[in-house]
Amino acid sequence: MITASAIDYREILPGGGRLLGLDVGTKTIGTALCDAGWAFASPAELIRRTKFTKDKVAIQALIAAQSVKGLVIGLPLNMDGSDSPRTQSTRAFARNVDDLGLPILLWDERWSTVAVERVMIEQDMSRAKRAEKIDNMAAAHILQAAIDALCAG
């Protein structure tokens, strides 16, 4: 099941459970995990994109190793909320991982990378270090916003 509604998603997972956040890019997939009680999200491993089947195997391995109950995928909408080519690509990615059997929440990720990069700059992190960590940090930012919404309702 794929939804953009936190209410519908929460109803599917009434007992909570660990979630895997994904920031799907063209070269990498940033990942983040949250605790089973949906209190905090943390960056996880970076998946370097190759062929989709290999990317999917890496995601499956992370799901199995961490007992993940659901996915939260960042949806890169335009600033006016409309779809872009990247949005369509992300929706296609979600459809392609839907057969993993986990509920999928598509979460508006506008500003996530900008917010994370701003924090990294404030921490005086070098450009090279930022480039290495930004995708996983963005995934954690997306996942944290989603679990905050899930817990608020």
mmCIF file of N, CA and C in Angstrom, residues 26-76:
data_model
loop_
_atom_site.group_PDB
_atom_site.id
_atom_site.type_symbol
_atom_site.label_atom_id
_atom_site.label_comp_id
_atom_site.label_asym_id
_atom_site.label_seq_id
_atom_site.Cartn_x
_atom_site.Cartn_y
_atom_site.Cartn_z
ATOM 1 N N THR A 26 19.394 10.311 -7.832
ATOM 2 C CA THR A 26 19.791 9.645 -9.071
ATOM 3 C C THR A 26 21.077 8.839 -8.900
ATOM 4 N N LYS A 27 21.948 9.243 -7.965
ATOM 5 C CA LYS A 27 23.228 8.552 -7.754
ATOM 6 C C LYS A 27 23.283 7.760 -6.458
ATOM 7 N N THR A 28 22.490 8.172 -5.468
ATOM 8 C CA THR A 28 22.492 7.505 -4.168
ATOM 9 C C THR A 28 21.085 7.430 -3.598
ATOM 10 N N ILE A 29 20.942 6.559 -2.610
ATOM 11 C CA ILE A 29 19.714 6.504 -1.814
ATOM 12 C C ILE A 29 20.160 6.698 -0.373
ATOM 13 N N GLY A 30 19.784 7.829 0.204
ATOM 14 C CA GLY A 30 20.070 8.065 1.604
ATOM 15 C C GLY A 30 19.070 7.282 2.432
ATOM 16 N N THR A 31 19.524 6.699 3.530
ATOM 17 C CA THR A 31 18.623 5.928 4.381
ATOM 18 C C THR A 31 18.696 6.414 5.820
ATOM 19 N N ALA A 32 17.611 6.208 6.527
ATOM 20 C CA ALA A 32 17.535 6.543 7.948
ATOM 21 C C ALA A 32 16.593 5.548 8.605
ATOM 22 N N LEU A 33 16.790 5.345 9.888
ATOM 23 C CA LEU A 33 15.941 4.439 10.656
ATOM 24 C C LEU A 33 15.381 5.167 11.862
ATOM 25 N N CYS A 34 14.185 4.771 12.277
ATOM 26 C CA CYS A 34 13.643 5.297 13.529
ATOM 27 C C CYS A 34 13.399 4.140 14.478
ATOM 28 N N ASP A 35 13.244 4.482 15.732
ATOM 29 C CA ASP A 35 12.960 3.467 16.743
ATOM 30 C C ASP A 35 11.518 2.986 16.585
ATOM 31 N N ALA A 36 11.188 1.882 17.235
ATOM 32 C CA ALA A 36 9.861 1.282 17.109
ATOM 33 C C ALA A 36 8.755 2.164 17.679
ATOM 34 N N GLY A 37 9.107 3.059 18.601
ATOM 35 C CA GLY A 37 8.112 3.953 19.189
ATOM 36 C C GLY A 37 7.941 5.261 18.443
ATOM 37 N N TRP A 38 8.651 5.438 17.338
ATOM 38 C CA TRP A 38 8.567 6.610 16.476
ATOM 39 C C TRP A 38 8.938 7.899 17.203
ATOM 40 N N ALA A 39 9.999 7.841 17.995
ATOM 41 C CA ALA A 39 10.436 9.030 18.726
ATOM 42 C C ALA A 39 11.561 9.764 18.000
ATOM 43 N N PHE A 40 12.517 9.037 17.449
ATOM 44 C CA PHE A 40 13.659 9.707 16.828
ATOM 45 C C PHE A 40 14.152 8.950 15.595
ATOM 46 N N ALA A 41 14.656 9.702 14.643
ATOM 47 C CA ALA A 41 15.209 9.140 13.408
ATOM 48 C C ALA A 41 16.704 9.416 13.372
ATOM 49 N N SER A 42 17.457 8.458 12.851
ATOM 50 C CA SER A 42 18.910 8.591 12.740
ATOM 51 C C SER A 42 19.363 8.170 11.358
ATOM 52 N N PRO A 43 20.391 8.840 10.828
ATOM 53 C CA PRO A 43 20.932 8.429 9.534
ATOM 54 C C PRO A 43 21.426 6.988 9.588
ATOM 55 N N ALA A 44 21.286 6.272 8.486
ATOM 56 C CA ALA A 44 21.771 4.896 8.397
ATOM 57 C C ALA A 44 22.814 4.831 7.273
ATOM 58 N N GLU A 45 22.799 3.787 6.491
ATOM 59 C CA GLU A 45 23.833 3.624 5.472
ATOM 60 C C GLU A 45 23.432 4.268 4.146
ATOM 61 N N LEU A 46 24.423 4.630 3.372
ATOM 62 C CA LEU A 46 24.210 5.213 2.046
ATOM 63 C C LEU A 46 24.260 4.095 1.017
ATOM 64 N N ILE A 47 23.268 4.061 0.157
ATOM 65 C CA ILE A 47 23.242 3.077 -0.923
ATOM 66 C C ILE A 47 23.629 3.792 -2.206
ATOM 67 N N ARG A 48 24.719 3.358 -2.807
ATOM 68 C CA ARG A 48 25.141 3.930 -4.092
ATOM 69 C C ARG A 48 24.345 3.230 -5.180
ATOM 70 N N ARG A 49 23.636 4.005 -5.983
ATOM 71 C CA ARG A 49 22.752 3.443 -6.997
ATOM 72 C C ARG A 49 23.548 2.775 -8.104
ATOM 73 N N THR A 50 23.073 1.590 -8.480
ATOM 74 C CA THR A 50 23.621 0.876 -9.626
ATOM 75 C C THR A 50 22.426 0.486 -10.484
ATOM 76 N N LYS A 51 22.143 -0.794 -10.541
ATOM 77 C CA LYS A 51 20.925 -1.251 -11.211
ATOM 78 C C LYS A 51 19.831 -1.349 -10.151
ATOM 79 N N PHE A 52 18.593 -1.138 -10.556
ATOM 80 C CA PHE A 52 17.504 -1.140 -9.590
ATOM 81 C C PHE A 52 17.450 -2.443 -8.797
ATOM 82 N N THR A 53 17.671 -3.569 -9.461
ATOM 83 C CA THR A 53 17.583 -4.843 -8.750
ATOM 84 C C THR A 53 18.614 -4.924 -7.628
ATOM 85 N N LYS A 54 19.801 -4.411 -7.833
ATOM 86 C CA LYS A 54 20.824 -4.408 -6.782
ATOM 87 C C LYS A 54 20.459 -3.414 -5.676
ATOM 88 N N ASP A 55 19.918 -2.268 -6.057
ATOM 89 C CA ASP A 55 19.481 -1.275 -5.062
ATOM 90 C C ASP A 55 18.392 -1.885 -4.171
ATOM 91 N N LYS A 56 17.482 -2.607 -4.797
ATOM 92 C CA LYS A 56 16.373 -3.220 -4.067
ATOM 93 C C LYS A 56 16.886 -4.295 -3.095
ATOM 94 N N VAL A 57 17.889 -5.065 -3.522
ATOM 95 C CA VAL A 57 18.479 -6.084 -2.650
ATOM 96 C C VAL A 57 19.112 -5.421 -1.423
ATOM 97 N N ALA A 58 19.782 -4.285 -1.627
ATOM 98 C CA ALA A 58 20.392 -3.555 -0.506
ATOM 99 C C ALA A 58 19.318 -3.063 0.462
ATOM 100 N N ILE A 59 18.202 -2.583 -0.073
ATOM 101 C CA ILE A 59 17.092 -2.125 0.766
ATOM 102 C C ILE A 59 16.488 -3.303 1.521
ATOM 103 N N GLN A 60 16.306 -4.431 0.834
ATOM 104 C CA GLN A 60 15.758 -5.631 1.475
ATOM 105 C C GLN A 60 16.664 -6.094 2.621
ATOM 106 N N ALA A 61 17.965 -6.043 2.416
ATOM 107 C CA ALA A 61 18.907 -6.470 3.455
ATOM 108 C C ALA A 61 18.780 -5.576 4.686
ATOM 109 N N LEU A 62 18.652 -4.276 4.462
ATOM 110 C CA LEU A 62 18.496 -3.331 5.572
ATOM 111 C C LEU A 62 17.168 -3.574 6.299
ATOM 112 N N ILE A 63 16.114 -3.841 5.552
ATOM 113 C CA ILE A 63 14.809 -4.133 6.136
ATOM 114 C C ILE A 63 14.900 -5.376 7.027
ATOM 115 N N ALA A 64 15.520 -6.413 6.519
ATOM 116 C CA ALA A 64 15.635 -7.667 7.278
ATOM 117 C C ALA A 64 16.511 -7.495 8.518
ATOM 118 N N ALA A 65 17.639 -6.826 8.362
ATOM 119 C CA ALA A 65 18.583 -6.660 9.475
ATOM 120 C C ALA A 65 18.010 -5.803 10.595
ATOM 121 N N GLN A 66 17.141 -4.854 10.255
ATOM 122 C CA GLN A 66 16.631 -3.903 11.242
ATOM 123 C C GLN A 66 15.169 -4.140 11.628
ATOM 124 N N SER A 67 14.570 -5.219 11.152
ATOM 125 C CA SER A 67 13.159 -5.544 11.448
ATOM 126 C C SER A 67 12.227 -4.377 11.137
ATOM 127 N N VAL A 68 12.367 -3.843 9.945
ATOM 128 C CA VAL A 68 11.587 -2.681 9.505
ATOM 129 C C VAL A 68 10.149 -3.087 9.205
ATOM 130 N N LYS A 69 9.207 -2.258 9.649
ATOM 131 C CA LYS A 69 7.775 -2.520 9.458
ATOM 132 C C LYS A 69 7.135 -1.650 8.381
ATOM 133 N N GLY A 70 7.828 -0.576 7.959
ATOM 134 C CA GLY A 70 7.266 0.309 6.949
ATOM 135 C C GLY A 70 8.330 1.212 6.356
ATOM 136 N N LEU A 71 8.024 1.790 5.187
ATOM 137 C CA LEU A 71 8.936 2.686 4.490
ATOM 138 C C LEU A 71 8.347 4.097 4.438
ATOM 139 N N VAL A 72 9.226 5.087 4.547
ATOM 140 C CA VAL A 72 8.863 6.486 4.334
ATOM 141 C C VAL A 72 9.795 6.983 3.245
ATOM 142 N N ILE A 73 9.220 7.363 2.116
ATOM 143 C CA ILE A 73 10.019 7.804 0.970
ATOM 144 C C ILE A 73 9.780 9.288 0.745
ATOM 145 N N GLY A 74 10.872 10.048 0.700
ATOM 146 C CA GLY A 74 10.779 11.481 0.447
ATOM 147 C C GLY A 74 10.263 11.753 -0.950
ATOM 148 N N LEU A 75 9.264 12.616 -1.052
ATOM 149 C CA LEU A 75 8.662 12.968 -2.339
ATOM 150 C C LEU A 75 9.072 14.386 -2.718
ATOM 151 N N PRO A 76 9.901 14.518 -3.755
ATOM 152 C CA PRO A 76 10.427 15.839 -4.136
ATOM 153 C C PRO A 76 9.445 16.657 -4.977
#
